[in-house]
XYZ file of C-alpha atoms in Angstrom:
198
model
C 6.931 182.373 134.031
C 7.533 184.640 130.930
C 9.577 182.466 128.226
C 12.720 184.183 126.446
C 13.774 184.149 122.779
C 17.321 181.726 122.877
C 19.442 181.574 119.636
C 21.925 178.592 119.382
C 24.297 178.485 117.140
C 25.000 175.083 115.375
C 27.041 173.097 112.474
C 27.423 170.158 111.044
C 29.234 167.213 113.062
C 29.216 169.450 116.378
C 28.180 167.633 119.236
C 25.149 165.529 119.554
C 24.027 166.079 122.902
C 25.601 169.595 123.446
C 22.891 170.230 120.362
C 19.376 168.179 121.376
C 20.142 168.669 124.729
C 20.048 171.825 125.795
C 17.537 172.618 122.495
C 14.764 170.628 123.697
C 15.868 171.473 127.690
C 14.983 174.608 126.807
C 12.050 174.567 125.148
C 10.880 171.939 127.754
C 10.746 174.980 130.850
C 9.015 177.048 128.310
C 12.002 179.743 125.835
C 11.564 179.446 122.464
C 14.997 178.299 120.962
C 16.076 179.728 117.313
C 18.588 176.996 116.334
C 20.570 178.080 113.599
C 23.620 177.892 110.998
C 25.354 180.186 108.548
C 24.732 179.324 104.831
C 21.466 177.012 106.115
C 17.818 177.664 106.199
C 14.989 176.888 108.719
C 14.344 173.490 107.811
C 17.507 172.411 106.764
C 19.194 169.677 108.218
C 22.313 169.871 110.346
C 24.462 166.347 110.770
C 25.471 165.938 114.190
C 28.636 163.559 116.474
C 28.634 161.854 119.162
C 31.626 162.558 121.582
C 32.683 159.663 123.723
C 34.802 159.406 126.790
C 36.831 155.551 127.120
C 39.431 156.861 128.213
C 41.419 157.201 125.655
C 44.017 160.619 124.945
C 40.946 162.752 123.358
C 37.649 161.645 122.754
C 35.831 158.792 120.010
C 33.529 160.811 117.603
C 30.457 158.442 115.762
C 27.863 159.973 114.199
C 25.257 161.086 115.527
C 21.414 162.415 114.172
C 20.119 164.575 111.854
C 19.283 168.018 113.868
C 16.599 170.037 112.248
C 17.385 174.025 111.922
C 14.241 176.357 113.353
C 15.291 179.486 111.704
C 17.265 181.079 108.700
C 20.847 182.971 110.347
C 20.419 185.343 106.971
C 17.014 186.701 108.664
C 18.495 186.276 112.461
C 18.397 190.067 114.148
C 20.381 189.213 117.112
C 18.644 192.300 119.038
C 15.442 190.410 118.914
C 16.962 187.532 121.139
C 17.970 187.483 125.228
C 20.139 184.938 124.860
C 23.026 182.825 123.007
C 23.921 179.145 123.154
C 26.651 178.134 121.481
C 26.804 174.259 121.095
C 29.775 172.382 121.052
C 31.391 169.617 118.790
C 33.839 170.049 115.000
C 31.467 172.943 114.311
C 32.846 175.293 116.330
C 36.408 175.194 114.629
C 34.336 176.396 110.799
C 31.473 178.374 112.085
C 34.315 180.837 113.554
C 35.247 181.661 110.517
C 32.262 183.520 109.730
C 31.704 186.985 109.854
C 28.036 186.861 110.958
C 28.490 184.832 113.214
C 31.323 186.656 115.004
C 29.355 189.679 114.825
C 26.395 187.976 116.496
C 28.097 186.953 119.453
C 29.690 190.218 119.649
C 26.321 191.543 120.168
C 24.873 189.334 122.714
C 28.434 190.490 124.854
C 28.119 194.407 124.074
C 24.501 194.044 125.726
C 26.062 191.710 127.914
C 22.928 189.318 127.402
C 23.500 185.711 128.525
C 25.470 183.196 127.169
C 26.412 179.507 127.539
C 28.990 178.319 126.005
C 30.184 174.650 125.922
C 33.069 172.111 124.888
C 34.435 173.613 122.022
C 31.770 176.365 122.240
C 34.482 178.259 123.120
C 36.779 178.410 119.802
C 34.287 180.974 118.739
C 33.763 183.126 121.589
C 38.048 183.289 121.014
C 37.445 184.446 117.310
C 35.026 186.799 118.358
C 37.956 188.488 120.836
C 34.704 187.955 123.645
C 36.879 186.567 126.746
C 39.220 189.048 127.558
C 38.968 189.607 131.303
C 36.756 186.393 131.526
C 37.005 183.771 133.948
C 36.063 180.715 132.569
C 36.223 177.333 131.307
C 35.871 174.544 128.036
C 37.361 171.504 126.322
C 40.384 171.482 128.079
C 42.306 170.193 124.703
C 41.261 174.687 123.935
C 42.648 176.021 126.501
C 45.361 177.490 124.787
C 43.784 179.487 122.441
C 41.043 180.359 125.464
C 43.929 181.637 126.889
C 45.541 183.357 124.096
C 42.546 185.678 124.184
C 42.643 186.745 127.142
C 40.398 184.239 129.872
C 41.262 183.383 133.650
C 40.732 179.301 133.413
C 39.511 177.241 135.404
C 38.644 173.562 135.315
C 34.785 173.633 136.239
C 31.723 175.050 134.975
C 31.807 178.456 135.797
C 29.584 181.271 135.866
C 31.215 184.811 134.906
C 28.985 187.797 134.742
C 26.588 187.263 131.323
C 28.952 183.848 130.522
C 28.333 180.055 131.616
C 31.090 177.750 130.300
C 31.195 174.121 130.610
C 33.748 171.356 129.544
C 31.732 168.667 127.783
C 28.203 167.415 128.136
C 28.871 165.524 131.297
C 28.528 169.073 132.303
C 24.871 169.507 131.707
C 23.227 169.425 134.539
C 24.849 172.190 136.143
C 25.719 174.208 132.994
C 21.990 173.979 132.443
C 21.362 175.321 135.711
C 23.141 177.962 135.607
C 22.608 179.130 132.488
C 18.327 179.040 133.947
C 19.733 180.936 137.040
C 21.026 183.961 134.315
C 17.637 183.871 132.360
C 15.578 184.057 135.589
C 14.113 180.721 135.021
C 13.276 178.543 138.521
C 12.321 175.007 138.034
C 10.162 173.435 140.744
C 10.481 170.150 141.946
C 7.606 167.880 143.408
C 5.466 164.973 143.678
C 4.661 162.708 140.840
C 0.925 163.948 139.380
C -0.071 160.356 139.238
C 0.151 157.453 140.986
C -0.609 153.962 139.816
C -3.923 153.215 142.189
C -5.140 156.587 140.309
């Protein structure tokens, strides 16, 4: 498998699992992921938050980890990347105010490159004006702004052309599998390489 170069948009108080899990999973299968945040440089850290679902009307937010950025957004050229991951959490509500973020997102849609967005991540896509005509999903509380941006809403992980969307981190297995499919990545399952008798 030939690894792809993937850009990941993250920010302070992005959802911990929605930053860490795709970053690690995509690197695990051989892709190179550059995680970036406006006004921060490679080696800087963003603070994450954990969104837990405990039967309340909305999620509970707790402090997560410090996540180290692997590239500097100001130095990034989107045309150098094969795909984009837009993580969720609280970060998208402010990341969408940066022109460089919106321009980056528009590049991936104009070039019809794979994009995976999760939870509140589609807030950035809505602000970039790229959702018109797409079938998609996101965290349910963002449905009004997604629909206002021209999408058709569905209540499950979905793929429409170059875009894979899901509602939250519990959807990781299906969301990541669909994204890997768009990337042309196959993961083979086999018996364990060693046993207790070895």
